[in-house]
PDB file of C-alpha atoms in Angstrom:
ATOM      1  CA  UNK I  96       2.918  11.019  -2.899  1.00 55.00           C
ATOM      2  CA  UNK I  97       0.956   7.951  -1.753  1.00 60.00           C
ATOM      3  CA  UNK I  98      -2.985   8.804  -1.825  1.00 81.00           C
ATOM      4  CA  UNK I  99      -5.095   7.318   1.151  1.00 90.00           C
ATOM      5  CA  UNK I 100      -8.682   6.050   0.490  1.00 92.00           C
ATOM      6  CA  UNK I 101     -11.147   5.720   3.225  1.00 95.00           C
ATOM      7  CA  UNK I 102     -14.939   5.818   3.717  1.00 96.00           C
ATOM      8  CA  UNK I 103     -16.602   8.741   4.039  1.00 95.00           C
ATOM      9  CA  UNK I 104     -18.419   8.270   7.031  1.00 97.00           C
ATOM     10  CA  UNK I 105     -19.421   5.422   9.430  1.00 97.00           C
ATOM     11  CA  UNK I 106     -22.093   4.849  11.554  1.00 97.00           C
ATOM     12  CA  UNK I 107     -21.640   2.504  15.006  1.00 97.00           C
ATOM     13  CA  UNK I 108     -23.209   2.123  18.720  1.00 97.00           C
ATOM     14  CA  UNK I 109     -21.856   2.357  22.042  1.00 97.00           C
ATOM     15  CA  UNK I 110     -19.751  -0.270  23.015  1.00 97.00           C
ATOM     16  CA  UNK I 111     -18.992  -1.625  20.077  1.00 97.00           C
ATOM     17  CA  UNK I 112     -15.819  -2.223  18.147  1.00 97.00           C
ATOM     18  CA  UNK I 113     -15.122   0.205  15.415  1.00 98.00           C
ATOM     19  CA  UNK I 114     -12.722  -1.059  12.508  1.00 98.00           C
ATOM     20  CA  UNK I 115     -11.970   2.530   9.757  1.00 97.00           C
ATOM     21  CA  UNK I 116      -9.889   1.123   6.781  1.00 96.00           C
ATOM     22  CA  UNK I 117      -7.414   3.434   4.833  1.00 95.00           C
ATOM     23  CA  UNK I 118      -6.123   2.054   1.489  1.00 94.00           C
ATOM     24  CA  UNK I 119      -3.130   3.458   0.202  1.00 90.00           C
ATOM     25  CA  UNK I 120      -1.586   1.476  -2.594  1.00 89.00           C
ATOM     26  CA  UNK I 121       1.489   3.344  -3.512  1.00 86.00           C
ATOM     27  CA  UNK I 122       3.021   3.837  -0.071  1.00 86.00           C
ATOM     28  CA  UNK I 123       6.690   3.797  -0.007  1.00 83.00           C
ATOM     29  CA  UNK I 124       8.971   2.080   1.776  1.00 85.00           C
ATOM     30  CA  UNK I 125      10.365   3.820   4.276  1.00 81.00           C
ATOM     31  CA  UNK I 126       6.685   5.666   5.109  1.00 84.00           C
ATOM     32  CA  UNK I 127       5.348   5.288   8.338  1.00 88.00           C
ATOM     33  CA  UNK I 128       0.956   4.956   8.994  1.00 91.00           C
ATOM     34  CA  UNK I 129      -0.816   7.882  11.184  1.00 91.00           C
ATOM     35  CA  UNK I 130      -3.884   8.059  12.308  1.00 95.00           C
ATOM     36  CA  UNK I 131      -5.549  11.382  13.681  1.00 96.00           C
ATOM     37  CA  UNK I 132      -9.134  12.437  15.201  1.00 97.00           C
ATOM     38  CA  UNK I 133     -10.450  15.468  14.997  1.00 97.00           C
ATOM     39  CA  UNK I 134     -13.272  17.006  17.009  1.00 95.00           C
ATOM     40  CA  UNK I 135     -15.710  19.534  15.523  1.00 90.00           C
ATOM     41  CA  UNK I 136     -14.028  23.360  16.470  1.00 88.00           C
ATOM     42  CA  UNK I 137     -10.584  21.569  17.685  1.00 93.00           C
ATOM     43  CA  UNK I 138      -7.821  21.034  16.024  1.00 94.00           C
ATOM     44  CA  UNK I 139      -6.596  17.041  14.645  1.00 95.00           C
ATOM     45  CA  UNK I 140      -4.991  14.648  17.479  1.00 95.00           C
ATOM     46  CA  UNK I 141      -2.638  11.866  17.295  1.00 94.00           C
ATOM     47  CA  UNK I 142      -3.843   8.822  18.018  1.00 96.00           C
ATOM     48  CA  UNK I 143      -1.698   6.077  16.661  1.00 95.00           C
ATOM     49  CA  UNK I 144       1.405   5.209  14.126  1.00 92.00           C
ATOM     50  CA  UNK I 145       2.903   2.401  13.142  1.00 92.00           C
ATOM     51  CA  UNK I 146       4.746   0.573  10.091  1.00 91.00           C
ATOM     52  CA  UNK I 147       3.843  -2.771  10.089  1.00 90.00           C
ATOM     53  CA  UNK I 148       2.069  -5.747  11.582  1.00 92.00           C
ATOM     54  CA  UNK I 149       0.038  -4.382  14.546  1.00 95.00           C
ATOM     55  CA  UNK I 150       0.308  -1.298  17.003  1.00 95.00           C
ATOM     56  CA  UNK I 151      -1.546  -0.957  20.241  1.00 96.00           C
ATOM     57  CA  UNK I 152      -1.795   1.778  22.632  1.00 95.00           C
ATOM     58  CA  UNK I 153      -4.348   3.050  25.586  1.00 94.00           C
ATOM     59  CA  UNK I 154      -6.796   4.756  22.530  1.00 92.00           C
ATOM     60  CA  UNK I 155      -6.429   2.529  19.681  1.00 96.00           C
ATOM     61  CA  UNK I 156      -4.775  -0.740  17.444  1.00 97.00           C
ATOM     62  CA  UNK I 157      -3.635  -0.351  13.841  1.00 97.00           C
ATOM     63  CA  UNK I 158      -3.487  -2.973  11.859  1.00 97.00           C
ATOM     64  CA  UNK I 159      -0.859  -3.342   8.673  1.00 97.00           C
ATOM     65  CA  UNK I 160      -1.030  -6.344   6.891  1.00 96.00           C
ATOM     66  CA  UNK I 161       2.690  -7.868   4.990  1.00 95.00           C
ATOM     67  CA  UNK I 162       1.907  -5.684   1.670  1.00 94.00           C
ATOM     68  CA  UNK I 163       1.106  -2.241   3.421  1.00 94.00           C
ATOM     69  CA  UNK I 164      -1.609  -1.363   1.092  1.00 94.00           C
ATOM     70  CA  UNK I 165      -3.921  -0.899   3.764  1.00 95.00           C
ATOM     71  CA  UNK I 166      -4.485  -0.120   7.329  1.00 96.00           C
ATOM     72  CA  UNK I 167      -7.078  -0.337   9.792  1.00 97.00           C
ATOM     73  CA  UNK I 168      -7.485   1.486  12.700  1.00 97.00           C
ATOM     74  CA  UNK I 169      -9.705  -0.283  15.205  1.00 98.00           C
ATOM     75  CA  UNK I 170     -11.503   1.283  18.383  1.00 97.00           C
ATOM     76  CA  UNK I 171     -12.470  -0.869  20.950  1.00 94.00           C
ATOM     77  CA  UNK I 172     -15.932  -0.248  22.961  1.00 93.00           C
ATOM     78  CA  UNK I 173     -16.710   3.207  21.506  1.00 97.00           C
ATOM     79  CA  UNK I 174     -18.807   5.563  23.217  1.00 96.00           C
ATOM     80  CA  UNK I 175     -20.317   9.035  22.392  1.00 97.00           C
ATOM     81  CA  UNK I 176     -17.467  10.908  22.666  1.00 95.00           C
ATOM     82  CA  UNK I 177     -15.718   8.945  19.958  1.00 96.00           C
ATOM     83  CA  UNK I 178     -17.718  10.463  17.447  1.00 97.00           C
ATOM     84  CA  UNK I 179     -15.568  12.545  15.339  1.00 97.00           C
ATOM     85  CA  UNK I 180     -13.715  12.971  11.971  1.00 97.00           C
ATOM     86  CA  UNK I 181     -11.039  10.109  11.702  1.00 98.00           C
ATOM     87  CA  UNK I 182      -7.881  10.832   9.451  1.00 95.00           C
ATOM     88  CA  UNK I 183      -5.644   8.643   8.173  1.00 93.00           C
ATOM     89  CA  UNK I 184      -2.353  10.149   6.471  1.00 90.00           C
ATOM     90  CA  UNK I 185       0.892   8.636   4.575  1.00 86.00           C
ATOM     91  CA  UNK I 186       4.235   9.914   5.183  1.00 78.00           C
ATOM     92  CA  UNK I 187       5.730  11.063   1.911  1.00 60.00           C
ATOM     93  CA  UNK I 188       8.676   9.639   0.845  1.00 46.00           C
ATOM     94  CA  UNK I 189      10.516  12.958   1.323  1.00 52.00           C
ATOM     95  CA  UNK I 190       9.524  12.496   4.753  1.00 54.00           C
ATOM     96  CA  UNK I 191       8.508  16.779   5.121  1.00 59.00           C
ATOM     97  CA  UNK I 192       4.986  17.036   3.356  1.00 66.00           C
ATOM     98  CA  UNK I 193       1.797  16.028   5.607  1.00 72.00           C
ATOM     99  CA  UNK I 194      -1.324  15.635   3.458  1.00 79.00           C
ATOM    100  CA  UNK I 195      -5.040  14.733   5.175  1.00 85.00           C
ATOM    101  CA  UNK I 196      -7.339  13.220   2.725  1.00 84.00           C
ATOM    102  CA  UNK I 197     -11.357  14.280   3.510  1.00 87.00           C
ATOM    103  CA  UNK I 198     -11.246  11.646   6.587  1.00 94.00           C
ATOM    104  CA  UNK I 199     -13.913   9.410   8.033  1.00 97.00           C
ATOM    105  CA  UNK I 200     -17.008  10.647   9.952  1.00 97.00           C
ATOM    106  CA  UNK I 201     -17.824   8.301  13.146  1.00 98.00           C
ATOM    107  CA  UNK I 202     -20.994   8.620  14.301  1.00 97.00           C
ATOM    108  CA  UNK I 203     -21.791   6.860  17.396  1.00 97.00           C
ATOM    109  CA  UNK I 204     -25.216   6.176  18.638  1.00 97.00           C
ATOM    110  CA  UNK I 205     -26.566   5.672  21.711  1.00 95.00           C
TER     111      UNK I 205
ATOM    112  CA  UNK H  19       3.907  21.427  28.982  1.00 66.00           C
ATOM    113  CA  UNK H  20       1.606  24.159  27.253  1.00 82.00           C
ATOM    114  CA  UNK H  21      -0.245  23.245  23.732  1.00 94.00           C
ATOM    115  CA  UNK H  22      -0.113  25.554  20.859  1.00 96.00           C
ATOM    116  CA  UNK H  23      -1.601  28.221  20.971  1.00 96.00           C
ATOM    117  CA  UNK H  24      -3.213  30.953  18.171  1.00 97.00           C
ATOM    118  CA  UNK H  25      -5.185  33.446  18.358  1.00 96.00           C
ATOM    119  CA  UNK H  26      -7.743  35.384  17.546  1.00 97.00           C
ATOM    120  CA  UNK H  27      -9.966  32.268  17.715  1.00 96.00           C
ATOM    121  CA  UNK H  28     -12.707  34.180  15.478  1.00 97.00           C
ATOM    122  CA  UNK H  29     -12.559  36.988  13.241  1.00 97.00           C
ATOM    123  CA  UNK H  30     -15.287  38.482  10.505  1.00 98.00           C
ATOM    124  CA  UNK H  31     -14.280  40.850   7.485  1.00 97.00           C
ATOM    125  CA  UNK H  32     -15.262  41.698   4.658  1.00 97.00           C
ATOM    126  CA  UNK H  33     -13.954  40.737   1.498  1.00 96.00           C
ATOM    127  CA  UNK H  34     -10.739  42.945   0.405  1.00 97.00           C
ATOM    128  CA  UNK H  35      -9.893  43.896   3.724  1.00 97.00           C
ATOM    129  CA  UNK H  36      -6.453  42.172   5.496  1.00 97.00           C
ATOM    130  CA  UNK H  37      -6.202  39.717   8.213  1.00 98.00           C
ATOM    131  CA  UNK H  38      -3.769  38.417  10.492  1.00 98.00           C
ATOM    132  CA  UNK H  39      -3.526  35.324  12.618  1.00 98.00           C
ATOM    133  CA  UNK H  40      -1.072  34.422  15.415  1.00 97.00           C
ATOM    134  CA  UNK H  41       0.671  30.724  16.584  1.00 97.00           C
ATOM    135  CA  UNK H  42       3.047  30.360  19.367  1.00 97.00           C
ATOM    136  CA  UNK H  43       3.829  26.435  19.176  1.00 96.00           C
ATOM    137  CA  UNK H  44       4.762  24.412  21.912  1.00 96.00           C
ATOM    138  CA  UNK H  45       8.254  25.274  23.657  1.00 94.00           C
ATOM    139  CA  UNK H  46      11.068  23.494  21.688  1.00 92.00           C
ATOM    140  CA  UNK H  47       9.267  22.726  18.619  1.00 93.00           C
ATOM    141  CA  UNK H  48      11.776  23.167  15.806  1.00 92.00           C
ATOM    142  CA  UNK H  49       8.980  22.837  12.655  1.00 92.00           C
ATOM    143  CA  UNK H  50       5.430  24.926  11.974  1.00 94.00           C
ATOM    144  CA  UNK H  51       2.613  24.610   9.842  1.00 94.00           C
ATOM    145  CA  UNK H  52      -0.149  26.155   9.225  1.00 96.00           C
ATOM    146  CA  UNK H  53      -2.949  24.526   7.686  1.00 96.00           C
ATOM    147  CA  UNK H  54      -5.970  25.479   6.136  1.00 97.00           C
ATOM    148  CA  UNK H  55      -9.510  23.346   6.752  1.00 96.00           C
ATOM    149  CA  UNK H  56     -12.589  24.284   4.692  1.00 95.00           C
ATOM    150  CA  UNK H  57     -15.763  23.171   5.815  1.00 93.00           C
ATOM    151  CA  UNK H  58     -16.270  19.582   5.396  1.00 90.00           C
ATOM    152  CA  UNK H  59     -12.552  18.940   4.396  1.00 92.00           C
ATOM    153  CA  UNK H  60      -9.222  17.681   5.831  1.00 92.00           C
ATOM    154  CA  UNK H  61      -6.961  20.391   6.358  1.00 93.00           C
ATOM    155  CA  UNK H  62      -5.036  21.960   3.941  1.00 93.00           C
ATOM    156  CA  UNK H  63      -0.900  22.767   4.596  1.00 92.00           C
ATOM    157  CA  UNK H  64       0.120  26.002   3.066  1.00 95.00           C
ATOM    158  CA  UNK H  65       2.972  26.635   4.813  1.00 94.00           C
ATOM    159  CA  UNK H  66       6.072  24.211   6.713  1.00 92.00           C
ATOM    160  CA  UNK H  67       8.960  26.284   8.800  1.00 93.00           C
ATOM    161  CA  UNK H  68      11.478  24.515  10.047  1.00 90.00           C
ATOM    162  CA  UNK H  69      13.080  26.796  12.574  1.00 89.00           C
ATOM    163  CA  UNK H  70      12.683  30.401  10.716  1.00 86.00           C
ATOM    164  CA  UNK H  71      13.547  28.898   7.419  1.00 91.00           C
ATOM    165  CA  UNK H  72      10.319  27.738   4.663  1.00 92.00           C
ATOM    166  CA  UNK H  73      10.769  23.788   3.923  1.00 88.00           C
ATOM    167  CA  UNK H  74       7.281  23.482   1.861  1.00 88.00           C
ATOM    168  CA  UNK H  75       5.034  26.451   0.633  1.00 93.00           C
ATOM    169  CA  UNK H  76       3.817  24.808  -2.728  1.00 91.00           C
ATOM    170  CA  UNK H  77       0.170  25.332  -1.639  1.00 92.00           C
ATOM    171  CA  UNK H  78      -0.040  28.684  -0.293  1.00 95.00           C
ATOM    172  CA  UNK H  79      -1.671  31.573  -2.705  1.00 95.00           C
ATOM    173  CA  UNK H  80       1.547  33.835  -2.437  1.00 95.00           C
ATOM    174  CA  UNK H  81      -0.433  36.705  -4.330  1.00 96.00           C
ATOM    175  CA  UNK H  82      -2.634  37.105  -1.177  1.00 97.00           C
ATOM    176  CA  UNK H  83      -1.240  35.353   1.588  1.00 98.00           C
ATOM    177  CA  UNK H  84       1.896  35.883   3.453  1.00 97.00           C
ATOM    178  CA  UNK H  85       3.752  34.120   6.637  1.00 97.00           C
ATOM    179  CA  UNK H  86       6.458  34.331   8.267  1.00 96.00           C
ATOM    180  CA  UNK H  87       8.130  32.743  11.442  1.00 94.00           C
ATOM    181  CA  UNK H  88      11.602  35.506  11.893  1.00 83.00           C
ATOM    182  CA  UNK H  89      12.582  33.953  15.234  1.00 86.00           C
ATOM    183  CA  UNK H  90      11.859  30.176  14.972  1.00 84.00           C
ATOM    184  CA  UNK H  91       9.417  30.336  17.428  1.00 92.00           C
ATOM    185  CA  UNK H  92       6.156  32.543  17.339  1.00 95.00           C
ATOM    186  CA  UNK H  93       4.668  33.118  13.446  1.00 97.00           C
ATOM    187  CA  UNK H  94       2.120  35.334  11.557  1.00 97.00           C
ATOM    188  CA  UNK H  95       0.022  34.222   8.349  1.00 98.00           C
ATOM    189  CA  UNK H  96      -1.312  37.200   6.708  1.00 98.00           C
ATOM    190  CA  UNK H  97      -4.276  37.854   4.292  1.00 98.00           C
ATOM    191  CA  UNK H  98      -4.223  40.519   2.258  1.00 97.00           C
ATOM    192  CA  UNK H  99      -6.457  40.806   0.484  1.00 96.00           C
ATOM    193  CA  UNK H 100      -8.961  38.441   1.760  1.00 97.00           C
ATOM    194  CA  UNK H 101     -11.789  36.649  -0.805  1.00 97.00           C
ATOM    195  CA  UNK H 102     -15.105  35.087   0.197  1.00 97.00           C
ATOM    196  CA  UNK H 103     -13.469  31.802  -0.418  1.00 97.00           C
ATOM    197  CA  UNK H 104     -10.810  32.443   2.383  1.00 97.00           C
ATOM    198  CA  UNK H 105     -13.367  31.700   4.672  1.00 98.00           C
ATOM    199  CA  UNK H 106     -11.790  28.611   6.522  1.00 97.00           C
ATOM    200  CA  UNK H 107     -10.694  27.661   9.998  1.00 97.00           C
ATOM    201  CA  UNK H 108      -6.541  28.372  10.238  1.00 98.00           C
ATOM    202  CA  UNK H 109      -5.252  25.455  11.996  1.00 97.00           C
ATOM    203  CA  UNK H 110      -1.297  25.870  12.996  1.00 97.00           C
ATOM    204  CA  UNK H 111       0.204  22.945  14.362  1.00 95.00           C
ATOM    205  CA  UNK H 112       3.758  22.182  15.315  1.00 94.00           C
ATOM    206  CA  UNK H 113       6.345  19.350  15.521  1.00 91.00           C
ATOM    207  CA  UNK H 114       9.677  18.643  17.128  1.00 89.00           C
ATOM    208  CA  UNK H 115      11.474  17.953  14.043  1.00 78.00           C
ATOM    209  CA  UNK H 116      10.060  17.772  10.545  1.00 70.00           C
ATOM    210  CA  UNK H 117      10.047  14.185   9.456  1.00 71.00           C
ATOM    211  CA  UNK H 118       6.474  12.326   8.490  1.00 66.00           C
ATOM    212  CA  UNK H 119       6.738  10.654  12.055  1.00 76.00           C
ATOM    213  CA  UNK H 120       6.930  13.635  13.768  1.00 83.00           C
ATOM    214  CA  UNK H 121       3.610  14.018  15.841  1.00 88.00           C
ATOM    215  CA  UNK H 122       1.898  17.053  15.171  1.00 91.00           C
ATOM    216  CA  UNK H 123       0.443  19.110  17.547  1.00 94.00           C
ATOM    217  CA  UNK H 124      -2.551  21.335  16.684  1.00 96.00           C
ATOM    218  CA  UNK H 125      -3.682  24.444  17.777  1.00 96.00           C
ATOM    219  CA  UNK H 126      -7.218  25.201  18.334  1.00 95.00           C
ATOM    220  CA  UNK H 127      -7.500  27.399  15.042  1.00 96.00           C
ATOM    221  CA  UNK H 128      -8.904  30.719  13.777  1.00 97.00           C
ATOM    222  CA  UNK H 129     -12.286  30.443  11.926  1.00 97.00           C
ATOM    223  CA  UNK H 130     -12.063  32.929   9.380  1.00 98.00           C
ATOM    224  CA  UNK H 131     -15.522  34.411   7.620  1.00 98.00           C
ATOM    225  CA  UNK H 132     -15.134  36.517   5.125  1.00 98.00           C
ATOM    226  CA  UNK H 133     -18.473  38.533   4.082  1.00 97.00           C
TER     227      UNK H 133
END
């Protein structure tokens, strides 16, 4: 199972451009990159995937550099409302079990 | 299309008594899990269905905790009986297929105290 690293919690301001890093050195080949945010008394919410190089949508980028060992989920212009618990999982290479590590606590300031 | 939904969304016992929560996932969804969060932690999976069948329930205290999904759609995770350590939110989320790409979609969870 590959293990995922990232900070406990980070602090930012609004309108600035949050980068969360997620190391996970034994991820397998064919394992895929998810990031999800969780609100407090909701439930976690997909925001991005990808397996290599760089993934953009309307919420997010992820960044995977050649070796995979990392990733980096970047939010552009955050405001209030982005402050929640950011989780960053690792597909195993069974592709059926989902694990969340503890996550990373945004805090964004006015 | 509606979410997933569970219900209750509270409930308080005391310890030794039995509890039962509820997920209906959303329409179509072949695979369910229900997770367990802790306070200050990432949620937990005890329990993966895929359709009515169990793929992965490694992590789920089968001396006190039951679930079971006999239709492929709707499912029930049981506590019986409960501990003070129980006390969690029960997160059930749900998938179209099962594979680690899959996106999950959560429900909006029990919290659970147990007194």
């Amino acid at each position: 199972l590959a293990k995922t690293t990232q900070p406990i919690s980070m602090d930012s301001y609004e309108g600035q451009e949050v980068n969360i890093t997620c190391s996970h050195n034994n991820i397998a080949t064919n394992d895929y990159i998810t990031w999800y945010q969780q609100f407090p008394s909701q439930g976690p919410r997909f925001i991005i995937q990808g397996y290599k190089t760089k993934v953009t949508n309307e919420v997010a980028s992820l960044f995977i550099p050649a070796d995979r060992k990392s990733s980096t989920l970047s939010l552009p212009r955050v405001s209030l409302s982005d402050t929640a618990v950011y989780y960053c999982l690792v597909g195993d290479t069974g592709g059926f079990k989902t694990i969340f590590g503890a996550g990373t606590r945004l805090f964004v300031k006015a | 299309e509606a979410g997933v939904a569970q219900s209750p969304r509270y409930k308080i016992i005391e310890k030794r008594q039995s509890v039962a929560f509820w997920c209906n996932p959303i329409s179509g969804h072949a695979t369910l899990y229900w997770y367990q969060q802790i306070l200050g932690q990432g949620p937990k999976l005890l329990i993966q269905f895929q359709n009515n069948g169990v793929v992965d329930d490694s992590q789920l205290p089968k001396d006190r905790f039951s679930a079971e999904r006999l239709k492929g759609v709707d499912s029930t995770l049981k506590i019986q009986p409960a501990k003070l350590e129980d006390s969690a939110v029960y997160l059930c989320a749900s998938s179209r297929q099962a594979m680690n790409t899959d996106t999950q979609y959560f429900g909006p969870g029990t919290r659970l105290t147990v007194l």
